[in-house]
Coordinates of N, CA and C in Angstrom, one line a residue:
M1 N 170.1 57.0 37.7 CA 170.3 56.0 36.8 C 169.3 54.8 37.0
K2 N 168.7 54.2 35.9 CA 167.5 53.2 36.1 C 168.2 51.9 35.8
K3 N 168.0 51.1 36.9 CA 168.4 49.7 36.7 C 167.3 48.7 36.8
P4 N 167.6 47.4 35.9 CA 166.6 46.6 36.0 C 166.5 45.8 37.3
L5 N 165.2 45.5 37.7 CA 164.9 44.6 38.8 C 165.2 43.3 38.6
G6 N 165.8 42.5 39.4 CA 166.2 41.2 39.4 C 165.6 40.4 40.6
F7 N 165.3 39.1 40.4 CA 164.7 38.3 41.4 C 165.1 36.8 41.1
H8 N 165.3 36.0 42.1 CA 165.5 34.7 41.9 C 164.4 33.9 42.5
I9 N 163.7 33.1 41.7 CA 162.5 32.4 42.2 C 163.0 30.9 42.5
I10 N 162.8 30.2 43.6 CA 163.5 28.9 43.7 C 162.4 27.9 43.3
D11 N 161.1 28.0 43.4 CA 160.2 27.2 43.1 C 160.1 27.0 41.8
S12 N 159.8 25.8 41.3 CA 159.8 25.4 39.9 C 158.4 25.6 39.1
G13 N 157.4 26.3 39.9 CA 156.1 26.2 39.2 C 156.2 27.8 38.6
Y14 N 155.4 28.1 37.7 CA 155.4 29.2 36.9 C 154.6 30.2 37.6
E15 N 153.9 30.0 38.6 CA 153.0 31.1 39.1 C 153.7 32.2 39.6
K16 N 154.7 31.9 40.5 CA 155.5 33.1 41.2 C 156.4 33.8 40.1
T17 N 156.7 33.1 39.2 CA 157.6 33.8 38.1 C 156.7 34.7 37.4
L18 N 155.5 34.4 36.9 CA 154.5 35.3 36.3 C 154.1 36.4 37.1
E19 N 154.0 36.2 38.5 CA 153.7 37.4 39.4 C 154.8 38.3 39.4
K20 N 156.0 37.8 39.4 CA 157.3 39.0 39.3 C 157.3 39.7 38.1
I21 N 157.0 38.9 37.1 CA 157.0 39.5 35.8 C 155.7 40.7 35.7
N22 N 154.7 40.3 36.2 CA 153.5 41.5 36.4 C 154.0 42.5 37.4
E23 N 155.0 42.4 38.4 CA 155.3 43.4 39.3 C 156.5 44.2 38.6
G24 N 156.9 43.9 37.4 CA 157.8 44.7 36.7 C 159.3 44.4 36.8
Y25 N 159.5 43.1 37.3 CA 160.8 42.5 37.3 C 161.2 42.1 35.8
S26 N 162.4 42.5 35.4 CA 162.9 42.2 34.1 C 164.0 41.2 34.0
F27 N 164.6 40.9 35.2 CA 165.8 39.9 35.2 C 165.3 38.8 36.2
I28 N 164.9 37.8 35.7 CA 164.4 36.6 36.6 C 165.3 35.4 36.4
A29 N 165.8 34.7 37.6 CA 166.3 33.4 37.6 C 165.2 32.4 38.1
F30 N 164.9 31.5 37.2 CA 163.8 30.6 37.4 C 164.1 29.3 38.0
S31 N 163.9 29.0 39.1 CA 164.2 27.7 39.7 C 165.6 27.3 39.8
L32 N 165.7 26.0 40.2 CA 167.1 25.6 40.3 C 167.0 24.0 39.4
D33 N 168.3 23.6 38.7 CA 168.2 22.5 38.1 C 167.5 21.3 38.9
F34 N 167.9 21.0 40.1 CA 167.6 19.8 40.7 C 166.1 19.8 41.1
F35 N 165.5 21.0 41.2 CA 163.9 21.1 41.3 C 163.2 20.6 40.1
F36 N 163.7 21.1 38.9 CA 163.2 20.7 37.5 C 163.3 19.1 37.4
L37 N 164.6 18.7 37.8 CA 164.7 17.3 37.5 C 163.9 16.5 38.5
G38 N 163.7 16.8 39.7 CA 162.9 16.2 40.6 C 161.4 16.2 40.3
D39 N 160.9 17.3 39.9 CA 159.5 17.4 39.4 C 159.3 16.6 38.2
M40 N 160.0 16.5 37.3 CA 160.0 15.6 36.0 C 160.2 14.2 36.5
A41 N 161.0 13.8 37.4 CA 161.0 12.3 37.8 C 159.8 11.9 38.4
R42 N 159.3 12.7 39.4 CA 158.1 12.6 40.1 C 156.8 12.1 39.2
Q43 N 156.8 13.2 38.2 CA 155.7 13.2 37.1 C 155.8 11.9 36.3
Q44 N 157.0 11.5 35.9 CA 157.1 10.4 35.0 C 156.9 9.0 36.0
M45 N 157.4 8.9 37.1 CA 157.0 7.8 37.9 C 155.5 7.6 38.3
K46 N 154.9 8.7 38.3 CA 153.5 8.6 38.6 C 152.7 8.1 37.3
L47 N 153.1 8.5 36.1 CA 152.7 8.1 34.8 C 153.0 6.6 34.8
L48 N 154.2 6.2 35.0 CA 154.7 4.8 34.8 C 153.8 3.9 35.8
K49 N 153.6 4.4 36.9 CA 152.6 3.6 38.0 C 151.4 3.5 37.7
S50 N 150.8 4.4 36.8 CA 149.4 4.3 36.5 C 149.2 3.4 35.2
K51 N 150.4 3.0 34.5 CA 150.3 2.2 33.4 C 150.6 0.6 33.6
I52 N 151.1 0.5 35.0 CA 151.4 -1.1 35.4 C 150.4 -1.5 36.4

């Protein structure tokens, strides 16, 4: 019986996710909510600081 390969990638960057797709994984959990929120908050604060 053939089963799909699964993997949970914690990092919020797309590079590791793309790597696993290319390795044949078909069920991928991508990052965690608090990493996405933290990344976005840092990005927006950096933009804000550059404008003031």
